[in-house]
């Protein structure tokens, strides 16, 4: 047996978001997914949309009790802009939403769970897209800051842990490059502007937070999906491709949020290609002066990059970042075949080392990591519990590498699994189940999985013992 013990105050928790759990009950505005589902239900797995989600709006007291049973000491969720704000232009609040979020926050605290609150989790109110072009338009940044201001005013007396966005790069990629989020555009130049505008919005929200936060322990950060880019070979074209992929996918938001400046090399490249964002000196000064206090890092799978396999001239649109790199699936990689993602836990160690070396070891935590599996009923035992040993092994392997990095001085302060209770996930809906707790989407019955008991043990012991059997399986191909 090998024992790995984590720091005392470590966050052991899970992440989710408002639009993926609450359901649309009493919500005045539709967000882009609500609207997309109304118009195009066939785009969603089994035509299951966000209307009910996992019914957190009605079930939150029972759900939080289950989270406590799974040993969570902290949980990230988000406040829905489309729920909290009544008049999107004025930024006035909806009283039912205020009551709801107050009750949720109080319930978390009463159960000894630290509420970690994020503001924007892909869920732009759709009216702002139709009226203004959403994040392409700087007016929307101002409206987002009004929403952020209300959140800080209303809840920062009890909430000390805030995040401005979840995975802003996914907003850029999903909505403006690769068509997996509404409005499904393919427009490289617009994508570049959206990236900039999201960063500016984050920096302005941070500025506002520091003006009005009521909590002496209050801290604010951003949640980024940071997947290292590994070159396909040591050929210089592949190394260059992986480097540019890293600049675009990781360093863009990371540098701007932590160092207050966009990476010079990327700015030069975008300028040379004539797609650079529109910015002003004043805005760049805001970004410079409003860095994050800490970081959340979502990590699911590594990225592998090789030189692009088509000539830049053959691009169907004028400009795409893929002019410089192609991500690909490595032959023979260890896969979660349900989700189609490679499993590579060592990357967590490398992310930690990168933060330590290149980002002044800024405090950070794993804000999402997890394993999505389809048809989990396959693993139901006679007592009606899902025996998700694969998830336990997955968590253990990632913790093994994270622990290694912490031993070497990484300032990682927590691990949040995606997710506590199986939840709705955009167009994938309920296809991939990630939770410690399962949900029957027809009855909304919620049941602890085997991994929930494992997680509780982990929290209680601030760590775990890794058996011979674990090391036998470690790093071997396993498929689901
Ligand atoms: C992350 C998002 C989450 C969640 C997760 C799993 O990128 O932050 O909101 O959706 O991915 O996604 P999926 O269920 O599509 O595999």
Coordinates of C-alpha atoms and ligand atoms in Angstrom, one line a residue:
X1 CA 0.0 0.0 0.0
X2 CA 1.2 3.5 -0.9
X3 CA -0.3 6.4 1.1
X4 CA -0.8 9.8 -0.6
X5 CA -1.9 12.5 1.8
X6 CA -3.0 16.0 0.7
X7 CA -2.8 19.3 2.5
X8 CA -5.2 19.9 5.4
X9 CA -7.4 22.6 4.0
X10 CA -7.7 20.9 0.6
X11 CA -10.9 21.5 -1.4
X12 CA -12.5 18.1 -2.0
X13 CA -15.5 18.8 -4.1
X14 CA -17.3 18.7 -7.4
X15 CA -18.4 21.2 -10.0
X16 CA -21.6 21.9 -11.9
X17 CA -23.4 24.9 -13.2
X18 CA -26.8 26.6 -12.9
X19 CA -28.1 25.8 -16.4
X20 CA -27.1 22.2 -16.2
X21 CA -28.9 21.4 -13.0
X22 CA -31.6 23.9 -12.1
X23 CA -34.2 23.4 -14.8
X24 CA -36.0 26.3 -16.4
X25 CA -38.6 26.8 -13.6
X26 CA -39.6 30.5 -13.2
X27 CA -36.8 31.7 -15.4
X28 CA -37.7 34.9 -17.3
X29 CA -35.1 34.7 -20.0
X30 CA -33.9 31.9 -22.2
X31 CA -30.2 31.3 -22.5
X32 CA -28.6 30.2 -25.9
X33 CA -29.2 26.5 -25.0
X34 CA -32.8 27.0 -23.9
X35 CA -33.4 28.7 -27.2
X36 CA -31.4 26.2 -29.3
X37 CA -33.5 23.4 -27.8
X38 CA -36.8 25.1 -28.5
X39 CA -35.8 25.6 -32.1
X40 CA -33.7 22.5 -32.8
X41 CA -34.5 19.7 -30.3
X42 CA -33.0 17.1 -32.7
X43 CA -29.5 18.6 -32.0
X44 CA -29.8 17.3 -28.5
X45 CA -29.1 13.7 -27.4
X46 CA -32.5 11.9 -27.4
X47 CA -34.1 15.3 -27.8
X48 CA -33.7 15.9 -24.0
X49 CA -33.3 19.6 -23.3
X50 CA -32.6 21.8 -20.3
X51 CA -36.2 22.2 -19.1
X52 CA -35.9 19.9 -16.2
X53 CA -32.2 19.2 -16.0
X54 CA -31.7 17.5 -12.6
X55 CA -34.4 19.6 -11.0
X56 CA -32.0 21.4 -8.6
X57 CA -34.4 24.4 -8.5
X58 CA -36.9 22.2 -6.6
X59 CA -34.6 19.5 -5.1
X60 CA -31.7 21.6 -3.9
X61 CA -32.1 20.8 -0.2
X62 CA -32.1 17.0 -0.8
X63 CA -29.4 17.3 -3.4
X64 CA -27.1 19.2 -1.1
X65 CA -27.7 16.5 1.6
X66 CA -26.6 13.9 -0.9
X67 CA -23.5 15.9 -1.8
X68 CA -22.6 16.0 1.9
X69 CA -23.1 12.2 2.1
X70 CA -20.5 12.0 -0.7
X71 CA -18.1 13.9 1.4
X72 CA -17.8 17.1 -0.6
X73 CA -16.5 20.1 1.4
X74 CA -16.8 22.6 -1.5
X75 CA -19.0 22.7 -4.6
X76 CA -18.9 25.0 -7.6
X77 CA -22.1 26.0 -9.3
X78 CA -23.0 29.1 -11.3
X79 CA -25.6 31.8 -11.0
X80 CA -27.6 32.0 -14.2
X81 CA -27.6 35.5 -15.8
X82 CA -30.8 34.5 -17.5
X83 CA -32.4 33.8 -14.1
X84 CA -31.0 36.5 -11.8
X85 CA -31.4 39.5 -14.1
X86 CA -34.9 40.8 -14.9
X87 CA -34.1 43.7 -17.2
X88 CA -31.0 42.8 -19.1
X89 CA -30.3 46.4 -20.1
X90 CA -30.7 47.9 -16.6
X91 CA -29.4 44.9 -14.7
X92 CA -32.3 44.8 -12.2
X93 CA -32.8 41.6 -10.4
X94 CA -35.6 39.1 -10.2
X95 CA -36.8 38.5 -6.6
X96 CA -37.6 34.9 -7.0
X97 CA -34.1 34.3 -8.3
X98 CA -32.5 36.2 -5.4
X99 CA -34.5 34.2 -2.9
X100 CA -33.5 31.0 -4.7
X101 CA -29.8 31.7 -4.8
X102 CA -29.8 33.0 -1.2
X103 CA -31.5 29.7 -0.1
X104 CA -29.0 27.6 -2.1
X105 CA -26.0 29.4 -0.6
X106 CA -27.3 29.2 2.9
X107 CA -28.1 25.5 2.5
X108 CA -24.5 24.8 1.3
X109 CA -23.1 26.7 4.3
X110 CA -25.4 25.0 6.7
X111 CA -24.2 21.6 5.4
X112 CA -20.5 22.6 5.9
X113 CA -20.0 22.9 2.1
X114 CA -18.2 25.9 0.8
X115 CA -20.1 27.4 -2.1
X116 CA -17.8 28.3 -5.0
X117 CA -19.7 30.6 -7.4
X118 CA -19.1 31.1 -11.1
X119 CA -20.8 33.8 -13.2
X120 CA -20.8 32.7 -16.8
X121 CA -20.9 29.0 -17.8
X122 CA -21.5 29.4 -21.6
X123 CA -25.1 30.5 -20.8
X124 CA -25.5 33.9 -22.5
X125 CA -29.1 35.2 -22.5
X126 CA -30.2 34.6 -26.0
X127 CA -31.8 38.0 -26.4
X128 CA -28.3 39.6 -26.1
X129 CA -27.1 37.4 -29.0
X130 CA -30.1 38.3 -31.2
X131 CA -30.1 41.9 -30.4
X132 CA -26.4 42.7 -30.3
X133 CA -24.5 39.6 -31.6
X134 CA -23.6 38.4 -28.1
X135 CA -20.0 38.4 -27.1
X136 CA -18.9 39.8 -30.4
X137 CA -20.3 43.2 -29.2
X138 CA -18.7 45.2 -26.4
X139 CA -22.0 46.5 -25.2
X140 CA -22.7 43.0 -23.9
X141 CA -19.6 43.2 -21.8
X142 CA -21.1 46.2 -20.0
X143 CA -24.3 44.2 -19.4
X144 CA -22.3 41.2 -18.0
X145 CA -20.6 43.5 -15.6
X146 CA -24.0 44.8 -14.4
X147 CA -24.9 41.1 -13.7
X148 CA -21.6 40.5 -12.0
X149 CA -22.1 43.6 -9.8
X150 CA -25.5 42.3 -8.7
X151 CA -24.0 38.9 -7.8
X152 CA -21.3 40.5 -5.7
X153 CA -23.7 42.9 -4.0
X154 CA -26.2 40.3 -3.1
X155 CA -24.1 37.3 -2.2
X156 CA -20.5 38.3 -1.4
X157 CA -21.3 38.6 2.3
X158 CA -21.4 34.8 2.4
X159 CA -19.6 33.7 -0.8
X160 CA -15.9 34.3 -0.7
X161 CA -14.9 32.2 -3.7
X162 CA -15.8 33.6 -7.1
X163 CA -15.0 32.9 -10.8
X164 CA -15.8 35.1 -13.8
X165 CA -16.1 32.5 -16.6
X166 CA -16.0 28.8 -17.1
X167 CA -13.9 27.8 -20.1
X168 CA -14.1 30.9 -22.2
X169 CA -12.2 29.1 -25.0
X170 CA -15.2 26.7 -25.4
X171 CA -17.4 29.7 -26.0
X172 CA -15.1 30.8 -28.8
X173 CA -14.7 27.3 -30.3
X174 CA -18.2 26.1 -29.9
X175 CA -20.0 29.2 -31.1
X176 CA -17.6 30.7 -33.6
X177 CA -15.3 28.0 -35.0
X178 CA -16.4 24.4 -34.7
X179 CA -20.2 24.6 -34.5
X180 CA -21.0 22.8 -31.3
X181 CA -22.8 25.7 -29.6
X182 CA -25.4 28.1 -30.9
X183 CA -25.0 30.3 -33.0
X184 CA -22.8 27.7 -34.7
X185 CA -20.8 30.2 -36.8
X186 CA -17.5 29.5 -38.5
X187 CA -15.7 32.8 -38.5
X188 CA -12.1 33.1 -37.4
X189 CA -12.0 36.8 -37.1
X190 CA -15.1 37.0 -35.1
X191 CA -13.8 34.2 -32.9
X192 CA -10.7 36.3 -32.1
X193 CA -12.8 39.3 -31.1
X194 CA -15.0 37.1 -28.9
X195 CA -11.9 35.8 -27.1
X196 CA -10.8 39.3 -26.5
X197 CA -14.2 40.5 -25.3
X198 CA -14.6 37.6 -22.9
X199 CA -11.2 38.4 -21.4
X200 CA -12.1 42.1 -21.1
X201 CA -15.4 41.1 -19.5
X202 CA -13.5 39.0 -17.0
X203 CA -11.1 41.7 -16.1
X204 CA -13.9 44.3 -15.7
X205 CA -15.8 41.9 -13.4
X206 CA -12.6 41.5 -11.3
X207 CA -12.3 45.3 -11.1
X208 CA -15.9 45.5 -10.0
X209 CA -15.4 42.7 -7.4
X210 CA -12.5 44.6 -5.8
X211 CA -14.6 47.7 -5.5
X212 CA -17.7 46.2 -3.8
X213 CA -16.8 42.8 -2.4
X214 CA -18.0 42.6 1.2
X215 CA -15.9 39.6 2.3
X216 CA -12.4 40.0 3.8
X217 CA -11.5 36.5 2.5
X218 CA -13.0 37.2 -0.9
X219 CA -11.1 36.0 -3.9
X220 CA -11.8 35.9 -7.6
X221 CA -10.4 33.9 -10.5
X222 CA -11.3 32.4 -13.8
X223 CA -11.8 28.7 -14.8
X224 CA -9.8 27.7 -17.9
X225 CA -9.6 24.4 -19.8
X226 CA -5.9 23.8 -20.1
X227 CA -5.0 20.8 -22.0
X228 CA -1.3 20.5 -22.8
X229 CA -0.5 20.1 -26.5
X230 CA 1.8 17.3 -27.3
X231 CA 3.5 17.3 -30.7
X232 CA 3.0 14.3 -32.9
X233 CA 6.7 13.9 -33.4
X234 CA 10.0 15.7 -32.9
X235 CA 9.8 17.1 -36.5
X236 CA 10.1 20.9 -36.4
X237 CA 6.7 21.3 -38.2
X238 CA 4.9 19.3 -35.5
X239 CA 6.7 21.1 -32.7
X240 CA 5.7 24.4 -34.2
X241 CA 2.1 23.2 -34.6
X242 CA 1.9 22.2 -31.0
X243 CA 3.4 25.5 -29.9
X244 CA 0.9 27.6 -31.8
X245 CA -2.0 25.4 -30.6
X246 CA -0.8 26.0 -27.1
X247 CA -0.6 29.8 -27.6
X248 CA -4.1 29.8 -28.9
X249 CA -5.8 27.2 -26.7
X250 CA -4.0 27.8 -23.4
X251 CA -1.8 30.8 -23.2
X252 CA -4.3 33.3 -24.6
X253 CA -6.6 33.4 -21.6
X254 CA -3.9 32.1 -19.2
X255 CA -1.4 34.9 -19.8
X256 CA -4.1 37.7 -20.0
X257 CA -5.7 36.5 -16.8
X258 CA -2.6 35.8 -14.7
X259 CA 0.0 38.1 -16.2
X260 CA -2.4 40.8 -17.5
X261 CA -1.1 40.6 -21.1
X262 CA -1.8 38.5 -24.1
X263 CA 1.1 36.5 -25.4
X264 CA 3.2 38.7 -27.6
X265 CA 3.8 35.9 -30.1
X266 CA 0.1 35.3 -30.6
X267 CA -0.6 39.0 -30.9
X268 CA 2.0 39.3 -33.6
X269 CA 0.7 36.3 -35.5
X270 CA -2.9 37.6 -35.4
X271 CA -1.7 41.0 -36.5
X272 CA 0.3 39.5 -39.4
X273 CA -2.8 37.6 -40.4
X274 CA -5.0 40.7 -40.1
X275 CA -7.4 39.2 -37.7
X276 CA -6.3 40.9 -34.5
X277 CA -9.0 42.1 -32.2
X278 CA -10.1 45.6 -31.8
X279 CA -8.8 47.0 -28.6
X280 CA -8.1 50.3 -27.0
X281 CA -5.2 51.4 -24.7
X282 CA -7.7 51.9 -21.9
X283 CA -9.1 48.4 -22.2
X284 CA -5.6 46.9 -22.3
X285 CA -4.8 48.8 -19.1
X286 CA -7.9 47.3 -17.5
X287 CA -6.6 43.8 -18.4
X288 CA -3.2 44.7 -17.1
X289 CA -4.5 46.0 -13.8
X290 CA -7.1 43.3 -13.0
X291 CA -5.4 40.0 -12.8
X292 CA -6.9 37.0 -11.1
X293 CA -6.2 36.0 -7.5
X294 CA -6.3 32.3 -8.4
X295 CA -7.1 29.9 -11.2
X296 CA -9.4 27.0 -11.7
X297 CA -8.2 24.4 -14.2
X298 CA -10.5 22.1 -16.0
X299 CA -8.6 19.0 -17.3
X300 CA -10.2 16.1 -19.1
X301 CA -7.8 14.9 -21.8
X302 CA -4.5 16.0 -23.5
X303 CA -4.4 17.6 -26.9
X304 CA -2.1 16.1 -29.5
X305 CA -1.1 18.4 -32.3
X306 CA 0.5 17.9 -35.7
X307 CA 1.2 20.2 -38.7
X308 CA -2.0 21.0 -40.6
X309 CA -2.7 18.4 -43.3
X310 CA -4.3 20.8 -45.7
X311 CA -2.8 23.8 -47.3
X312 CA -3.8 27.1 -45.8
X313 CA -5.3 28.1 -49.2
X314 CA -7.8 25.2 -49.0
X315 CA -9.5 26.7 -45.9
X316 CA -13.2 27.2 -46.7
X317 CA -13.2 30.4 -44.7
X318 CA -10.7 33.3 -44.7
X319 CA -8.9 32.5 -41.5
X320 CA -9.0 29.8 -38.8
X321 CA -6.4 29.0 -36.1
X322 CA -6.3 25.6 -37.7
X323 CA -4.2 27.1 -40.4
X324 CA -1.3 26.4 -38.0
X325 CA -2.1 23.0 -36.4
X326 CA -4.3 20.0 -36.5
X327 CA -5.4 18.2 -33.3
X328 CA -5.7 14.5 -33.8
X329 CA -6.3 11.3 -31.8
X330 CA -3.2 9.3 -31.2
X331 CA -3.2 5.8 -32.5
X332 CA -3.2 3.3 -29.7
X333 CA -3.9 5.9 -27.0
X334 CA -5.7 4.8 -23.8
X335 CA -9.2 5.9 -24.4
X336 CA -12.5 6.5 -22.7
X337 CA -14.3 5.1 -25.8
X338 CA -17.7 6.3 -24.7
X339 CA -16.7 9.9 -24.8
X340 CA -13.9 9.5 -27.3
X341 CA -11.4 11.2 -25.1
X342 CA -7.9 10.0 -24.3
X343 CA -7.1 9.2 -20.7
X344 CA -3.7 10.7 -19.7
X345 CA -3.5 11.5 -16.0
X346 CA 0.2 12.5 -16.1
X347 CA -0.9 15.7 -17.9
X348 CA -2.2 17.0 -14.5
X349 CA 1.4 16.9 -13.2
X350 CA 2.6 18.8 -16.3
X351 CA -0.1 21.4 -15.9
X352 CA 1.0 21.9 -12.3
X353 CA 4.7 22.2 -13.3
X354 CA 3.8 24.7 -16.0
X355 CA 1.9 26.9 -13.5
X356 CA 4.8 26.6 -11.1
X357 CA 7.4 27.5 -13.6
X358 CA 5.8 30.0 -15.9
X359 CA 3.0 31.5 -13.9
X360 CA 4.7 32.2 -10.6
X361 CA 3.0 29.2 -8.9
X362 CA -0.2 31.1 -8.6
X363 CA -2.7 29.3 -6.3
X364 CA -4.9 27.0 -8.4
X365 CA -7.2 24.1 -8.1
X366 CA -8.5 21.4 -10.4
X367 CA -11.9 22.8 -11.1
X368 CA -13.2 20.0 -13.3
X369 CA -11.9 16.5 -14.1
X370 CA -14.0 13.5 -14.6
X371 CA -15.0 10.6 -16.7
X372 CA -18.2 10.5 -18.8
X373 CA -19.7 7.1 -19.3
X374 CA -22.8 6.1 -21.3
X375 CA -25.4 3.6 -20.2
X376 CA -24.1 3.4 -16.7
X377 CA -27.1 1.1 -15.9
X378 CA -24.7 -1.6 -17.2
X379 CA -22.9 -1.4 -13.9
X380 CA -25.9 -1.6 -11.6
X381 CA -25.4 -4.2 -8.9
X382 CA -28.1 -6.2 -7.1
X383 CA -28.6 -3.5 -4.5
X384 CA -29.3 -0.9 -7.2
X385 CA -25.9 0.8 -6.9
X386 CA -23.8 1.7 -9.8
X387 CA -20.4 0.1 -9.3
X388 CA -18.3 2.6 -11.1
X389 CA -14.8 1.2 -10.4
X390 CA -13.5 2.8 -13.6
X391 CA -14.3 6.2 -12.2
X392 CA -12.6 5.4 -8.9
X393 CA -9.5 4.2 -10.8
X394 CA -9.6 7.4 -13.0
X395 CA -9.8 9.7 -9.9
X396 CA -7.0 7.8 -8.2
X397 CA -4.7 8.0 -11.2
X398 CA -5.2 11.8 -11.5
X399 CA -4.7 12.3 -7.8
X400 CA -1.5 10.3 -7.9
X401 CA 0.0 12.7 -10.4
X402 CA -1.5 15.8 -8.7
X403 CA 0.0 14.6 -5.4
X404 CA 3.4 14.2 -7.0
X405 CA 3.2 17.8 -8.2
X406 CA 2.1 19.1 -4.8
X407 CA 5.1 17.3 -3.2
X408 CA 7.3 19.2 -5.5
X409 CA 5.9 22.5 -4.4
X410 CA 2.8 23.1 -6.6
X411 CA 0.3 25.5 -5.1
X412 CA -2.7 23.4 -6.0
X413 CA -5.3 23.8 -3.3
X414 CA -8.1 21.4 -4.4
X415 CA -9.7 18.8 -6.6
X416 CA -13.2 19.2 -7.9
X417 CA -14.7 16.3 -9.8
X418 CA -17.1 16.9 -12.7
X419 CA -19.7 16.3 -11.3
X420 CA -21.6 15.7 -8.1
X421 CA -25.0 14.6 -9.5
X422 CA -25.3 13.4 -13.2
X423 CA -26.4 16.5 -15.0
X424 CA -27.6 17.9 -18.3
X425 CA -24.7 18.7 -20.6
X426 CA -25.6 21.0 -23.5
X427 CA -26.2 19.1 -26.8
X428 CA -24.8 15.9 -25.2
X429 CA -27.6 16.2 -22.7
X430 CA -27.5 13.1 -20.5
X431 CA -25.4 11.0 -22.9
X432 CA -22.3 10.9 -20.7
X433 CA -22.8 10.4 -17.0
X434 CA -20.1 11.9 -14.8
X435 CA -21.6 12.0 -11.3
X436 CA -20.8 10.5 -8.0
X437 CA -24.6 10.4 -7.7
X438 CA -26.8 9.0 -10.5
X439 CA -30.1 10.5 -11.5
X440 CA -33.0 8.7 -13.1
X441 CA -34.1 11.4 -15.5
X442 CA -37.7 10.1 -15.6
X443 CA -38.3 10.0 -11.9
X444 CA -35.5 12.3 -10.7
X445 CA -34.6 9.7 -8.2
X446 CA -31.0 10.2 -7.1
X447 CA -28.7 7.4 -5.8
X448 CA -25.1 7.4 -4.6
X449 CA -22.7 5.4 -6.8
X450 CA -19.8 3.4 -5.5
X451 CA -17.5 6.3 -6.2
X452 CA -19.5 8.5 -3.8
X453 CA -18.5 6.3 -0.9
X454 CA -14.9 6.2 -2.2
X455 CA -14.9 10.0 -2.4
X456 CA -16.2 10.3 1.2
X457 CA -13.3 8.2 2.4
X458 CA -10.9 10.3 0.5
X459 CA -12.2 13.5 2.1
X460 CA -12.3 12.1 5.6
X461 CA -8.7 10.9 5.3
X462 CA -7.3 13.9 3.3
X463 CA -6.0 11.3 0.9
X464 CA -5.9 7.6 0.0
X465 CA -4.1 4.4 0.0
X466 CA -3.2 3.0 -3.4
X467 CA -3.1 -0.8 -3.6
X468 CA -1.0 -3.2 -5.6
X469 CA -4.1 -3.8 -7.7
X470 CA -4.2 0.0 -8.5
X471 CA -0.6 0.0 -9.7
X472 CA -1.3 -3.1 -11.8
X473 CA -3.9 -1.3 -13.7
X474 CA -2.1 2.0 -13.7
X475 CA -1.3 3.3 -17.1
X476 CA -2.6 0.2 -18.8
X477 CA -5.1 0.4 -21.6
X478 CA -8.6 0.2 -20.2
X479 CA -11.7 0.6 -22.3
X480 CA -15.4 1.1 -21.5
Ligands
LIG1 C1 -16.9 20.8 -19.6 C2 -18.0 21.8 -19.2 C3 -19.1 21.2 -18.4 C4 -19.5 19.8 -18.8 C5 -18.3 18.9 -19.2 C6 -18.7 17.5 -19.7 O1 -16.2 21.3 -20.7 O2 -17.4 22.8 -18.5 O3 -20.1 22.1 -18.5 O4 -20.4 19.9 -19.8 O5 -17.4 19.5 -20.1 O6 -19.2 17.7 -21.0 P1 -19.9 16.4 -21.8 O7 -21.0 15.9 -21.0 O8 -20.4 17.1 -23.1 O9 -18.9 15.4 -22.0

